[in-house]
Tab-separated table of C-alpha atoms in Angstrom:
chain	number	residue	atom	x	y	z
A	1	GLU	CA	-33.673	17.711	-27.322
A	2	ASN	CA	-36.560	20.423	-26.090
A	3	PHE	CA	-36.674	18.708	-22.597
A	4	ILE	CA	-38.806	21.108	-20.288
A	5	PRO	CA	-39.118	19.945	-16.809
A	6	ILE	CA	-42.560	20.007	-15.926
A	7	SER	CA	-43.258	22.237	-13.240
A	8	LYS	CA	-45.640	20.873	-10.945
A	9	ASN	CA	-44.140	20.262	-7.454
A	10	THR	CA	-46.559	17.616	-5.469
A	11	THR	CA	-46.337	14.274	-6.160
A	12	GLU	CA	-47.075	10.702	-4.034
A	13	LYS	CA	-44.513	7.861	-3.399
A	14	THR	CA	-44.825	4.843	-0.667
A	15	PHE	CA	-42.664	4.509	2.519
A	16	TYR	CA	-40.631	1.790	0.257
A	17	ASP	CA	-39.792	4.696	-2.261
A	18	PHE	CA	-38.006	6.637	0.518
A	19	LEU	CA	-36.416	3.322	2.060
A	20	GLU	CA	-35.094	2.637	-1.917
A	21	ALA	CA	-33.771	5.488	-2.595
A	22	GLY	CA	-32.261	6.309	1.125
A	23	ARG	CA	-33.603	9.974	1.139
A	24	PHE	CA	-36.720	11.293	3.283
A	25	ASP	CA	-36.088	14.958	1.565
A	26	ALA	CA	-39.166	16.344	-0.297
A	27	GLU	CA	-36.702	17.892	-3.053
A	28	PHE	CA	-35.599	14.424	-3.956
A	29	PHE	CA	-38.528	13.638	-5.050
A	30	GLN	CA	-39.925	16.498	-7.886
A	31	PRO	CA	-41.938	15.283	-10.162
A	32	LYS	CA	-38.785	17.086	-12.728
A	33	PHE	CA	-36.563	14.689	-11.366
A	34	ASP	CA	-38.847	11.232	-12.604
A	35	GLN	CA	-39.316	13.130	-15.869
A	36	LEU	CA	-35.298	13.567	-16.404
A	37	GLU	CA	-34.419	10.311	-15.248
A	38	ILE	CA	-37.204	8.305	-17.572
A	39	GLU	CA	-34.945	10.525	-20.313
A	40	LEU	CA	-31.504	9.346	-19.163
A	41	ASN	CA	-32.985	5.341	-18.478
A	42	LYS	CA	-33.294	5.143	-22.354
A	43	PHE	CA	-29.578	5.252	-22.224
A	44	ASP	CA	-27.356	2.863	-20.453
A	45	THR	CA	-25.642	4.415	-17.954
A	46	ILE	CA	-22.691	4.280	-15.927
A	47	LEU	CA	-21.777	5.395	-12.275
A	48	PHE	CA	-19.235	7.224	-11.174
A	49	LYS	CA	-17.883	4.334	-8.813
A	50	ASP	CA	-17.962	2.097	-12.275
A	51	LEU	CA	-16.188	4.904	-14.216
A	52	VAL	CA	-13.316	5.524	-12.104
A	53	THR	CA	-9.751	4.304	-11.844
A	54	ALA	CA	-8.889	5.344	-8.696
A	55	PRO	CA	-11.113	6.455	-5.262
A	56	ILE	CA	-12.760	9.861	-5.551
A	57	THR	CA	-11.376	11.905	-2.883
A	58	SER	CA	-11.954	15.919	-1.564
A	59	GLY	CA	-9.573	18.037	-0.077
A	60	SER	CA	-9.988	19.813	3.029
A	61	THR	CA	-10.133	23.561	3.753
A	62	PRO	CA	-8.544	24.990	6.976
A	63	THR	CA	-9.408	28.342	8.722
A	64	ALA	CA	-8.333	31.264	6.522
A	65	GLY	CA	-5.335	33.325	7.422
A	66	ASP	CA	-3.191	29.845	8.735
A	67	HIS	CA	-0.037	30.599	8.204
A	68	ASN	CA	0.994	26.901	8.455
A	69	TYR	CA	-1.030	26.000	5.635
A	70	TYR	CA	-1.200	28.898	3.669
A	71	THR	CA	1.313	30.975	1.489
A	72	ASN	CA	1.694	33.034	-1.482
A	73	SER	CA	2.678	32.698	-4.952
A	74	GLU	CA	6.086	32.445	-4.481
A	75	GLY	CA	7.264	28.679	-4.070
A	76	GLY	CA	3.235	27.747	-3.035
A	77	ILE	CA	1.132	25.134	-4.516
A	78	PRO	CA	-1.987	26.265	-6.263
A	79	PHE	CA	-4.940	25.677	-3.924
A	80	VAL	CA	-7.667	25.080	-6.551
A	81	ARG	CA	-11.717	25.858	-5.032
A	82	ALA	CA	-14.624	25.756	-6.665
A	83	VAL	CA	-14.796	29.082	-8.154
A	84	ASP	CA	-11.671	28.319	-9.812
A	85	ILE	CA	-14.064	25.945	-12.382
A	86	ILE	CA	-15.436	27.918	-15.062
A	87	ASP	CA	-16.222	26.895	-18.353
A	88	GLY	CA	-15.141	23.475	-18.136
A	89	ARG	CA	-11.992	24.553	-17.323
A	90	ILE	CA	-9.618	25.297	-14.193
A	91	SER	CA	-8.552	28.809	-14.630
A	92	THR	CA	-5.398	30.202	-13.248
A	93	ASP	CA	-6.243	33.833	-12.384
A	94	ASP	CA	-7.018	33.623	-9.016
A	95	PHE	CA	-5.673	31.055	-7.011
A	96	ASN	CA	-4.802	30.906	-3.445
A	97	TYR	CA	-1.759	28.813	-2.327
A	98	ILE	CA	-0.908	26.156	0.257
A	99	THR	CA	2.537	25.368	1.509
A	100	PRO	CA	4.467	22.713	-0.237
A	101	SER	CA	4.594	20.763	3.286
A	102	VAL	CA	0.964	20.652	3.177
A	103	HIS	CA	0.796	19.391	-0.262
A	104	ASN	CA	3.044	16.814	0.646
A	105	THR	CA	1.758	15.708	3.887
A	106	THR	CA	-2.441	16.609	5.058
A	107	LEU	CA	-3.278	16.757	1.777
A	108	LYS	CA	-1.165	14.036	-0.108
A	109	LYS	CA	-4.254	12.320	-1.195
A	110	THR	CA	-6.002	14.887	-3.133
A	111	GLN	CA	-2.684	15.825	-5.515
A	112	LEU	CA	-3.768	16.403	-8.989
A	113	LYS	CA	-2.808	14.704	-11.805
A	114	GLN	CA	-3.318	16.571	-15.097
A	115	ASN	CA	-6.186	15.380	-17.101
A	116	ASP	CA	-7.922	14.686	-13.369
A	117	VAL	CA	-11.724	15.929	-13.611
A	118	LEU	CA	-13.115	17.841	-10.981
A	119	ILE	CA	-16.529	18.830	-9.849
A	120	SER	CA	-17.763	21.110	-6.916
A	121	ILE	CA	-19.624	19.110	-4.228
A	122	ALA	CA	-20.233	22.244	-1.864
A	123	GLY	CA	-21.984	25.710	-2.569
A	124	THR	CA	-22.467	25.735	-5.921
A	125	VAL	CA	-22.864	22.385	-6.445
A	126	GLY	CA	-22.290	20.553	-10.135
A	127	ARG	CA	-19.575	22.833	-11.572
A	128	CYS	CA	-17.267	20.538	-13.770
A	129	GLY	CA	-14.018	21.339	-14.939
A	130	LEU	CA	-10.553	19.683	-16.321
A	131	PHE	CA	-7.349	20.326	-14.913
A	132	GLU	CA	-5.619	20.167	-17.967
A	133	TYR	CA	-1.722	21.693	-16.494
A	134	ASP	CA	1.268	19.333	-15.504
A	135	PHE	CA	2.177	21.917	-12.797
A	136	PRO	CA	1.786	20.644	-8.891
A	137	ALA	CA	-2.190	21.553	-7.371
A	138	ASN	CA	-4.483	20.327	-4.766
A	139	ILE	CA	-8.088	20.928	-3.913
A	140	ASN	CA	-9.745	22.642	-0.909
A	141	GLN	CA	-12.802	19.909	0.451
A	142	ALA	CA	-15.912	21.867	-1.900
A	143	CYS	CA	-14.007	19.834	-5.010
A	144	ALA	CA	-13.611	16.308	-5.922
A	145	ILE	CA	-11.231	14.553	-8.102
A	146	ILE	CA	-12.886	12.001	-10.829
A	147	ARG	CA	-10.140	10.131	-12.108
A	148	PHE	CA	-10.713	7.536	-15.304
A	149	ASN	CA	-9.916	6.890	-18.321
A	150	GLU	CA	-11.473	7.785	-21.646
A	151	ASP	CA	-12.710	3.983	-22.491
A	152	ILE	CA	-15.827	4.103	-22.009
A	153	ILE	CA	-16.586	8.182	-21.324
A	154	LYS	CA	-14.581	11.034	-23.078
A	155	ARG	CA	-13.500	13.684	-20.358
A	156	ASP	CA	-14.721	16.737	-22.179
A	157	TYR	CA	-18.174	14.777	-23.076
A	158	PHE	CA	-18.192	14.058	-19.474
A	159	ILE	CA	-17.483	17.896	-18.219
A	160	THR	CA	-20.204	18.749	-20.928
A	161	PHE	CA	-22.741	16.873	-19.863
A	162	PHE	CA	-22.941	18.231	-15.947
A	163	ASN	CA	-22.740	21.733	-17.359
A	164	SER	CA	-25.468	21.414	-19.587
A	165	PHE	CA	-29.168	22.249	-18.612
A	166	ILE	CA	-29.606	18.359	-18.241
A	167	GLY	CA	-26.432	17.918	-16.496
A	168	LYS	CA	-27.049	20.114	-13.650
A	169	LEU	CA	-30.988	18.967	-13.332
A	170	LEU	CA	-29.482	15.187	-12.715
A	171	ILE	CA	-27.317	16.764	-9.855
A	172	GLU	CA	-29.396	19.180	-8.404
A	173	LYS	CA	-31.969	15.845	-7.996
A	174	TYR	CA	-28.831	14.016	-5.413
A	175	SER	CA	-27.784	17.364	-4.182
A	176	ARG	CA	-28.722	18.136	0.052
A	177	GLN	CA	-30.488	21.267	0.241
A	178	GLY	CA	-29.167	22.899	3.570
A	179	VAL	CA	-27.180	25.967	5.292
A	180	GLN	CA	-24.686	25.393	1.674
A	181	THR	CA	-25.825	23.528	-0.846
A	182	ASN	CA	-23.519	19.842	-0.887
A	183	LEU	CA	-22.592	15.945	-2.054
A	184	ASN	CA	-21.152	13.794	0.165
A	185	LEU	CA	-18.229	11.706	-1.359
A	186	ASP	CA	-21.008	8.703	-1.411
A	187	GLU	CA	-23.923	10.531	-3.487
A	188	VAL	CA	-20.868	11.650	-5.652
A	189	SER	CA	-19.833	7.975	-6.306
A	190	ASN	CA	-23.256	6.998	-6.875
A	191	LEU	CA	-24.331	9.770	-9.731
A	192	TYR	CA	-24.463	8.461	-13.038
A	193	ILE	CA	-23.833	9.494	-16.657
A	194	PRO	CA	-25.697	7.850	-19.912
A	195	ILE	CA	-23.298	6.499	-22.421
A	196	ILE	CA	-22.911	7.560	-25.914
A	197	ASN	CA	-22.214	6.786	-28.885
A	198	MET	CA	-17.956	6.916	-29.077
A	199	ASN	CA	-17.594	8.737	-32.451
A	200	LEU	CA	-20.642	11.437	-31.254
A	201	GLN	CA	-18.250	11.635	-28.259
A	202	GLU	CA	-15.432	12.344	-30.098
A	203	GLU	CA	-17.573	14.687	-31.898
A	204	ILE	CA	-18.755	16.893	-29.164
A	205	VAL	CA	-14.767	16.716	-27.713
A	206	SER	CA	-13.486	18.217	-31.441
A	207	LEU	CA	-15.987	21.024	-30.496
A	208	ILE	CA	-15.366	21.596	-27.218
A	209	LYS	CA	-11.298	21.737	-28.646
A	210	LEU	CA	-12.547	24.203	-31.517
A	211	SER	CA	-14.191	26.580	-28.589
A	212	ASN	CA	-11.386	26.880	-26.253
A	213	GLU	CA	-8.744	27.465	-29.142
A	214	LYS	CA	-11.132	30.303	-29.881
A	215	LYS	CA	-11.577	31.574	-26.516
A	216	LEU	CA	-7.793	31.336	-26.022
A	217	LYS	CA	-7.421	33.568	-29.893
A	218	SER	CA	-10.140	35.988	-28.901
A	219	LYS	CA	-8.395	36.699	-25.537
A	220	GLU	CA	-5.050	37.416	-27.038
A	221	LEU	CA	-6.451	39.706	-29.812
A	222	LEU	CA	-8.398	41.611	-27.084
A	223	GLU	CA	-4.497	42.365	-24.701
A	224	ILE	CA	-3.095	43.046	-28.309
A	225	ALA	CA	-6.140	45.279	-29.226
A	226	LYS	CA	-5.443	46.797	-25.486
A	227	GLN	CA	-1.680	47.378	-26.218
A	228	THR	CA	-2.340	49.055	-29.508
A	229	ILE	CA	-4.653	51.928	-27.885
A	230	GLU	CA	-1.910	51.786	-24.874
A	231	ILE	CA	0.754	52.973	-27.140
A	232	ALA	CA	-1.640	55.280	-29.209
A	233	LEU	CA	-2.751	57.123	-26.137
A	234	GLU	CA	1.327	57.107	-24.989
A	235	LYS	CA	3.197	57.719	-28.373
A	236	ASN	CA	0.941	58.145	-31.483
A	237	GLU	CA	-0.944	56.715	-34.009
A	238	ASN	CA	1.816	55.897	-36.050
A	239	ILE	CA	3.872	54.359	-33.790
A	240	ALA	CA	0.799	52.072	-32.429
A	241	THR	CA	-0.192	51.047	-36.277
A	242	THR	CA	3.339	49.747	-36.845
A	243	TRP	CA	3.322	47.637	-33.703
A	244	LEU	CA	0.286	46.193	-34.915
A	245	LEU	CA	1.459	45.011	-38.619
A	246	GLU	CA	4.753	43.791	-36.492
A	247	LYS	CA	1.970	41.446	-34.863
A	248	ASN	CA	0.612	40.419	-38.463
A	249	LEU	CA	-3.221	40.725	-37.310
A	250	ASN	CA	-6.226	42.257	-39.175
A	251	LEU	CA	-8.271	43.322	-35.582
A	252	ILE	CA	-11.970	44.654	-37.557
């Protein structure tokens, strides 16, 4: 609570510090990251590689327009990208699609399963979301699958942590800067998350579920409001009012 990273941008490290970290880039050793890890180390933590129940994998991204790879929504397999990870979930609004043959051969190891957690590892690194669907799908190289059971860490707690300011700061530390910010799979495997009381995790999960329900209801009400206006403009207000009453909704 009330964590404010220090703005100091110089530090002193020994050569051993560089060897131990396996990093020589200055960004990794910013004082704000040391400050962050002092706080996180007050908790028990678990590395991703000790949490997962399957190897952490990422997909592949072919050349745009490759007709042997891409197809349309009719018969195609949704191809999840980092931009599809929005607000802790996977948005279905703007999928690309790959051919079933590619899904079942080239990208067989990254076929998604319901309740997989995805994290972006290139570009906007650290976006985290839940694939909650039961239809076939796959991922490109900018996403990694973090597959685990919930004995120690609840999925919604995991996602909420890494979408929070603190989680994003932790991801920022381990990301490599360049033309495109990125994390390789070894670096993802060595990321960690603090373990908090399971009752508190479950409370977080219940709040997330309530939030998602309200977002969905809000979206439904907005669509009804739009349709009501269209009916009123195209026909008349009385018909629109009748239609609205049939929905048994009170829009304020």
